[in-house]
mmCIF file of C-alpha atoms and ligand atoms in Angstrom:
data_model
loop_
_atom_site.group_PDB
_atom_site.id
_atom_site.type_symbol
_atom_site.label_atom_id
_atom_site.label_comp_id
_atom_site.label_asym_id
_atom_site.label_seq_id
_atom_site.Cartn_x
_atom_site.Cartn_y
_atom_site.Cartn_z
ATOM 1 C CA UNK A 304 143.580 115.566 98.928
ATOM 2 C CA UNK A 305 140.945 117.901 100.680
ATOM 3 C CA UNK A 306 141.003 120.565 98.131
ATOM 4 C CA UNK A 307 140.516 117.249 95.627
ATOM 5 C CA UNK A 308 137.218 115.831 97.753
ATOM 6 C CA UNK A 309 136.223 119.609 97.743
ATOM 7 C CA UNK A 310 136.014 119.972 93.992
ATOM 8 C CA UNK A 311 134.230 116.239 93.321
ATOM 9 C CA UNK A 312 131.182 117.300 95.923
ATOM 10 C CA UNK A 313 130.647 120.219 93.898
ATOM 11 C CA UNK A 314 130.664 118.827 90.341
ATOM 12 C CA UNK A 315 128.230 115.949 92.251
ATOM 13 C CA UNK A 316 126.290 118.937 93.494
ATOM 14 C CA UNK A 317 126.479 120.740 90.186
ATOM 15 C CA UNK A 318 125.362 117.755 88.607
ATOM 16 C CA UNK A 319 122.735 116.738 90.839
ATOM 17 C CA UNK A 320 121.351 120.555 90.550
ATOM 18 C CA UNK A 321 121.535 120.279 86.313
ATOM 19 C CA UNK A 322 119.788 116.686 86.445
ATOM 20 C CA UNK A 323 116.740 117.953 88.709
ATOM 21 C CA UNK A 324 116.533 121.198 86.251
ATOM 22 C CA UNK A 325 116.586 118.924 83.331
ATOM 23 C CA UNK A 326 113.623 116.741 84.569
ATOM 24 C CA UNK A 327 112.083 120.026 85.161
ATOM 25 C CA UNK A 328 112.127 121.131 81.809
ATOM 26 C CA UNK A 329 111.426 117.929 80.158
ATOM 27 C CA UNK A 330 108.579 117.237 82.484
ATOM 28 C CA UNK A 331 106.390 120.050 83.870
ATOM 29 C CA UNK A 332 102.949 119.542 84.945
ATOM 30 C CA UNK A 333 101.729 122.769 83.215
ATOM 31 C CA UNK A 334 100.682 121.899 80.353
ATOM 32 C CA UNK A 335 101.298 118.106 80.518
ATOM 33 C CA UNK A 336 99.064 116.364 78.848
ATOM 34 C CA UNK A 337 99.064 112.699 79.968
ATOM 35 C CA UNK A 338 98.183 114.982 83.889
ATOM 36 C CA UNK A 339 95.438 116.866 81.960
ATOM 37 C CA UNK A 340 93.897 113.489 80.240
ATOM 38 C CA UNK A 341 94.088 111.581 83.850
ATOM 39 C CA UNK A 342 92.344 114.897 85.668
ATOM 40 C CA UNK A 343 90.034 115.610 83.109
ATOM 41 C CA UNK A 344 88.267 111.701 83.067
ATOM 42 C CA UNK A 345 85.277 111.025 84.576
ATOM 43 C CA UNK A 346 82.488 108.474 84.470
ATOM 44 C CA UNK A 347 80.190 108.842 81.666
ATOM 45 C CA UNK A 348 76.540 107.757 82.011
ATOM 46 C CA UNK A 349 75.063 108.824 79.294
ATOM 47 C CA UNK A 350 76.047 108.465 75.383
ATOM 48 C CA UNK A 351 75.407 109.566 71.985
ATOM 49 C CA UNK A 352 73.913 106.526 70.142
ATOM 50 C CA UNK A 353 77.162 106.647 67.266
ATOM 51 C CA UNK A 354 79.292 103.739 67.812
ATOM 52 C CA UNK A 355 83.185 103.720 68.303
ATOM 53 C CA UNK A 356 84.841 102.415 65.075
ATOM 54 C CA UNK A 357 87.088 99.468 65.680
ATOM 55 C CA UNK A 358 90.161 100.642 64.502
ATOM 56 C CA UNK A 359 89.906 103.215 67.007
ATOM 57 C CA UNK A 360 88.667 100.543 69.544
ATOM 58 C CA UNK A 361 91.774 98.917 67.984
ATOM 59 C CA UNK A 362 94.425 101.457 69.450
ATOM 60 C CA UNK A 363 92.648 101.629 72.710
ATOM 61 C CA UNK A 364 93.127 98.083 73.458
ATOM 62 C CA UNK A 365 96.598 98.067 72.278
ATOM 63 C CA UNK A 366 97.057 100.475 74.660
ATOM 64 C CA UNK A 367 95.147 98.372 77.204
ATOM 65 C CA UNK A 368 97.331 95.363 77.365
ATOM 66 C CA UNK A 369 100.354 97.569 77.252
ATOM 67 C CA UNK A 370 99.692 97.854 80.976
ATOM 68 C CA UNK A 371 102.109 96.339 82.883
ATOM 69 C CA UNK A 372 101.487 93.218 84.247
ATOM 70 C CA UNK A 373 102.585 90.526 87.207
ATOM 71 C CA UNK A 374 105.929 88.734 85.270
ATOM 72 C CA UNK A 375 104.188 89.812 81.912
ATOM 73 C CA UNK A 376 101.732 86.847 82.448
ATOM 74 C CA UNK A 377 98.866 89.555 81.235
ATOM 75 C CA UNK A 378 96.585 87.705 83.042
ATOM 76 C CA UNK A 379 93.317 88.772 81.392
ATOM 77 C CA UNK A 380 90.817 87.932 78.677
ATOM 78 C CA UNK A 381 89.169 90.966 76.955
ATOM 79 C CA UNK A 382 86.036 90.859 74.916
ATOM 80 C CA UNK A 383 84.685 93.858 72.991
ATOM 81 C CA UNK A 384 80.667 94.262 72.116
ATOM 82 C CA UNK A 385 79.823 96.933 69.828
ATOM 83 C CA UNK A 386 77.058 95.246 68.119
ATOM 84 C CA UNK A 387 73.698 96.292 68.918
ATOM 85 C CA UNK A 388 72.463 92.894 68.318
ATOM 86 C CA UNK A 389 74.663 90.933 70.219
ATOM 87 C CA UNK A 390 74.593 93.451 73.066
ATOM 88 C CA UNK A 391 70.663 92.965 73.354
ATOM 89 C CA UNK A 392 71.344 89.066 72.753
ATOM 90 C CA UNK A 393 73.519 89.124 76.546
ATOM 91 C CA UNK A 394 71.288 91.695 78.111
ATOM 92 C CA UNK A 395 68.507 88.923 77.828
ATOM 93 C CA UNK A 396 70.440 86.237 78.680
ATOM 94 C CA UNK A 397 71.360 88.129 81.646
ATOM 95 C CA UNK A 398 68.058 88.702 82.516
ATOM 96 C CA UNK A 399 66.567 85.012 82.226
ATOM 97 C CA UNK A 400 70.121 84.220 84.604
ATOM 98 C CA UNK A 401 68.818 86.731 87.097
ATOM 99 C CA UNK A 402 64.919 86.270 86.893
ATOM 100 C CA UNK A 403 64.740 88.067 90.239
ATOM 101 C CA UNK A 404 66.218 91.279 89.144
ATOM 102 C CA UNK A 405 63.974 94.103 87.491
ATOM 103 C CA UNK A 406 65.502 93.980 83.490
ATOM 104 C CA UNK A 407 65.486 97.183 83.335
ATOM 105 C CA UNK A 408 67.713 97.422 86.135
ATOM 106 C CA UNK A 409 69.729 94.955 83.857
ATOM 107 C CA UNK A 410 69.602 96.735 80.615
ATOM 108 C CA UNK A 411 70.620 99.828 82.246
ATOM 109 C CA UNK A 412 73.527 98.390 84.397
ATOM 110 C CA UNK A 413 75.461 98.889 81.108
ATOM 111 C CA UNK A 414 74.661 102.938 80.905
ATOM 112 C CA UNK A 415 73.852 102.977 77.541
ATOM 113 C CA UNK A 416 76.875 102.601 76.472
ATOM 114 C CA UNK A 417 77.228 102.101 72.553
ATOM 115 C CA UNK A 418 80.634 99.467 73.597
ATOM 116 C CA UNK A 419 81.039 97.450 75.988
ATOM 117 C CA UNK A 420 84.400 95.928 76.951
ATOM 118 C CA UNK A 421 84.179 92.512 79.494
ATOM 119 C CA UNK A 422 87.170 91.639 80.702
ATOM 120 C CA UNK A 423 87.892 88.527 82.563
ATOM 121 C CA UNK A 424 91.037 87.454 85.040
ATOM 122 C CA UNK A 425 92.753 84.555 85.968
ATOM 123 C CA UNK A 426 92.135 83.525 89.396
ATOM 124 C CA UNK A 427 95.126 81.022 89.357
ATOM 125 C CA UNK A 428 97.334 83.825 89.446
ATOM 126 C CA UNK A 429 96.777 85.996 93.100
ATOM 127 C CA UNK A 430 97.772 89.241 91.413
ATOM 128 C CA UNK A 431 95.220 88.950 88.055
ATOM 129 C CA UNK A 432 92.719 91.030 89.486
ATOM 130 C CA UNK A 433 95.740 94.088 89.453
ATOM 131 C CA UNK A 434 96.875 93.161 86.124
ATOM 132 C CA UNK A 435 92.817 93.396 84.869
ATOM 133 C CA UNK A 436 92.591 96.844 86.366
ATOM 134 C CA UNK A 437 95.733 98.535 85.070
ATOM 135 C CA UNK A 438 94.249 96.962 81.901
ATOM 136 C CA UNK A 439 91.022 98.655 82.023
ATOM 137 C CA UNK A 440 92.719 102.308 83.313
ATOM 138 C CA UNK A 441 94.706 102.034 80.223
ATOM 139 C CA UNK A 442 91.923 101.561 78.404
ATOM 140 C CA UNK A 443 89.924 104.008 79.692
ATOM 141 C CA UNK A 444 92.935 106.731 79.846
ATOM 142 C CA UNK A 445 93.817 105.978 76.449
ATOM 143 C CA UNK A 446 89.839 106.140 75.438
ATOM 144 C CA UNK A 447 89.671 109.815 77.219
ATOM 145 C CA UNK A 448 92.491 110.743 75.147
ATOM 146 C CA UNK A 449 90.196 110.002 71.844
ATOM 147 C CA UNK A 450 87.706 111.722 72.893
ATOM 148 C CA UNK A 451 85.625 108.012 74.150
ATOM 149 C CA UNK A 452 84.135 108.316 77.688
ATOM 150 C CA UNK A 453 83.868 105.659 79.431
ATOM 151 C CA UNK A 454 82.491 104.020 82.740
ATOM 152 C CA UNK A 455 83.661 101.044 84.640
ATOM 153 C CA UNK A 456 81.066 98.755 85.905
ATOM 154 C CA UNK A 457 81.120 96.324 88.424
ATOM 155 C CA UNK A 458 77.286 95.275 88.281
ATOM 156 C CA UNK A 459 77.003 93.699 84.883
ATOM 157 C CA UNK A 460 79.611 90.930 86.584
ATOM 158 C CA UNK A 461 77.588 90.256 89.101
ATOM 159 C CA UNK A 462 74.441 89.503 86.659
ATOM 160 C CA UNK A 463 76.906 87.960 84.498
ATOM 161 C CA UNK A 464 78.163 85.120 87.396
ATOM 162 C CA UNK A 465 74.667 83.835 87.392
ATOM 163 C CA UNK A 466 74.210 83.965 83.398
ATOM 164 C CA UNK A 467 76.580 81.019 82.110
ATOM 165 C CA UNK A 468 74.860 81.382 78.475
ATOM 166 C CA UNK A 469 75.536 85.051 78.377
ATOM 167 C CA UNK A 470 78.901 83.819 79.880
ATOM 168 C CA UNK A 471 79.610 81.874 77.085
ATOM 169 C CA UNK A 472 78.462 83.797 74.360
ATOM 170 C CA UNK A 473 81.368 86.179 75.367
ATOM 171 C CA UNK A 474 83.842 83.275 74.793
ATOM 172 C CA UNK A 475 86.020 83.341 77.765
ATOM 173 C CA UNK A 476 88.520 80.240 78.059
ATOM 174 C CA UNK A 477 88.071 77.834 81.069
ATOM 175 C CA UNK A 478 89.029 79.186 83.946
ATOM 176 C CA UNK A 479 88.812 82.582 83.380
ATOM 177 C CA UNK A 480 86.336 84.578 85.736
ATOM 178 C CA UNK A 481 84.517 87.775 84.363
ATOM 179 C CA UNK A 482 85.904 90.659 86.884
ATOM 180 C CA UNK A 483 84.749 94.540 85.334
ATOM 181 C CA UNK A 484 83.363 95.676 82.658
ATOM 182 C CA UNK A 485 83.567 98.863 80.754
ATOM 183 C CA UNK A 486 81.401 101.040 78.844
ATOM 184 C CA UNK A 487 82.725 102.946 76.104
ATOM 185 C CA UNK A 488 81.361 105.537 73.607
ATOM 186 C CA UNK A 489 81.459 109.349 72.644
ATOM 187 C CA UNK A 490 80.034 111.114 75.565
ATOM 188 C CA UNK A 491 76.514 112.999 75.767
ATOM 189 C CA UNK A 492 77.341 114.860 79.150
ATOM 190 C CA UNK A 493 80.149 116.490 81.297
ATOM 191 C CA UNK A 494 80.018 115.451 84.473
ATOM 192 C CA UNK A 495 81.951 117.613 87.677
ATOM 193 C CA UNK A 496 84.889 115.891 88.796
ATOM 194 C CA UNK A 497 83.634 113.964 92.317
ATOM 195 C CA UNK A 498 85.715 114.764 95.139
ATOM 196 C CA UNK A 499 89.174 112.618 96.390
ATOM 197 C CA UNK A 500 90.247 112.839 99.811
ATOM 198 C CA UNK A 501 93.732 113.019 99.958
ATOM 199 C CA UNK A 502 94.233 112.300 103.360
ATOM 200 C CA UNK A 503 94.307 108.694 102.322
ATOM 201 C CA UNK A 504 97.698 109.336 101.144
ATOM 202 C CA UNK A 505 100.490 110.394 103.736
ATOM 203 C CA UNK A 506 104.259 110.533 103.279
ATOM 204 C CA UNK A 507 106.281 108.344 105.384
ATOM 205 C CA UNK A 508 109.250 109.865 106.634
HETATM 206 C C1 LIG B 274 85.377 98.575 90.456
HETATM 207 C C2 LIG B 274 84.406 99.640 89.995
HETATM 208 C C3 LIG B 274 83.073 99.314 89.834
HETATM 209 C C4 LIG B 274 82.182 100.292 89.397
HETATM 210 N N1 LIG B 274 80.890 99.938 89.148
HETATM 211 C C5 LIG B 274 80.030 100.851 88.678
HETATM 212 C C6 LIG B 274 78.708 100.471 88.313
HETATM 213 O O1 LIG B 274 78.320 99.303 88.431
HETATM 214 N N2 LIG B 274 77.877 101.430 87.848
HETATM 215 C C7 LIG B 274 78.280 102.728 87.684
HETATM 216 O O2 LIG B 274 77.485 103.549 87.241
HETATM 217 N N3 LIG B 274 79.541 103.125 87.999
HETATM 218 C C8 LIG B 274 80.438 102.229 88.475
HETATM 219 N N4 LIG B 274 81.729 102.588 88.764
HETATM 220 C C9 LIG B 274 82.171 103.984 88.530
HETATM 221 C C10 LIG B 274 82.387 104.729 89.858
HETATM 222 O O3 LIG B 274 81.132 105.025 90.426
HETATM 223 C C11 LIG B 274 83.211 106.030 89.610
HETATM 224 O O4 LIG B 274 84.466 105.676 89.084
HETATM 225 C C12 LIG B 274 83.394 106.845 90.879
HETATM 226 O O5 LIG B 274 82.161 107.328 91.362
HETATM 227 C C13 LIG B 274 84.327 108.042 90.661
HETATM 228 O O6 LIG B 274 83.842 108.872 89.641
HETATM 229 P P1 LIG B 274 84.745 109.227 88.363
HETATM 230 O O7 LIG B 274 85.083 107.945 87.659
HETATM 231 O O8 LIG B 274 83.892 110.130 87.497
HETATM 232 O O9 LIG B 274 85.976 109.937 88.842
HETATM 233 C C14 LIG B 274 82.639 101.627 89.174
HETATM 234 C C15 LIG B 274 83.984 101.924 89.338
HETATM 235 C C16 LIG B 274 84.861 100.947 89.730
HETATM 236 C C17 LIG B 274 86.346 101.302 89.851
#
């Protein structure tokens, strides 16, 4: 019976040792691309005037609401503004919402980005503001990995809360509360990676 307990820890060790070498092999961070596309982003702030075309748009926001999402409820509305037009159209309708701000301030909130993505949550549900950011990092990831900078802004929502026409030029259903934006577009610069501070992040033993 001993020699028999003997023999089953060491095919579960052998085992064990073969499943940790296959993860290995099948998923090393040399050369790993999804860990090269998530180290290499960074914020872009300044663009070259070409546009994204939608169908690439199109596989970037597949990608987006792919993220997961709090019992699938994908709790998020997502509009998408790559005409020049209509872009200027909200920019001024941001501005006569927020006649105390400087407009250039609010023409240049959205970095000159040739798309902008507005995405709006569901504040009925307490975990929509998660769901809308593993949205936009999908989108963003998935945009780095065409070649699309992009930058995530948090300012444009705040001139958009006071701007209900540019509000509902964008189309959101009732309810639903603008909460980031993104700028998207092929990327005129190549900015250094700013620093993370790791000691935020501690193993618990
Ligand atoms: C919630 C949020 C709001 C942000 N708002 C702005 C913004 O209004 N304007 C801007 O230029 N960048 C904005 N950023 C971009 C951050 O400044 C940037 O992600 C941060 O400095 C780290 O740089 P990196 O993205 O290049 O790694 C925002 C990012 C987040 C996540």
């Amino acid at each position: 019976m001993k020699t028999l307990h003997i023999i089953l820890a060491g095919l579960c060790l052998t085992l064990a040792a073969a499943c940790a070498q296959q993860q290995n092999n099948d998923r090393t961070e040399e050369g790993n691309a999804v860990i090269e596309n998530i180290m290499s982003r960074r914020s872009i702030r300044a663009y070259k005037p070409c546009t994204v075309a939608r169908d690439t748009m199109q596989t970037i926001l597949e990608c987006g609401i792919n993220a997961p999402s709090g019992m699938n409820r994908q709790s998020w509305e997502v509009r998408v503004v790559d005409n020049p037009e209509t872009k200027a159209e909200i920019v001024q309708l941001m501005a006569a919402g927020n006649p105390d701000v400087d407009p250039g301030a609010i023409k240049g909130c959205f970095r000159g980005a040739p798309v902008m993505v507005f995405i709006a949550n569901d504040p009925a549900y307490d975990f929509s503001v998660i769901d809308c950011g593993l949205l936009s990092e999908n989108i963003m990831l998935s945009g780095w990995s065409l070649g699309v900078g992009s930058v995530c802004l948090g300012s444009p929502v705040r001139f958009l809360r006071n701007a209900p026409e540019a509000l509902a030029k964008l189309g959101f259903s009732e309810g639903y509360t603008p909460v980031i934006c993104i700028g998207m577009g092929y990327p005129a610069e190549s900015p250094e990676a700013k620093p993370r501070d790791f000691g935020k992040v501690r193993f618990v033993d």
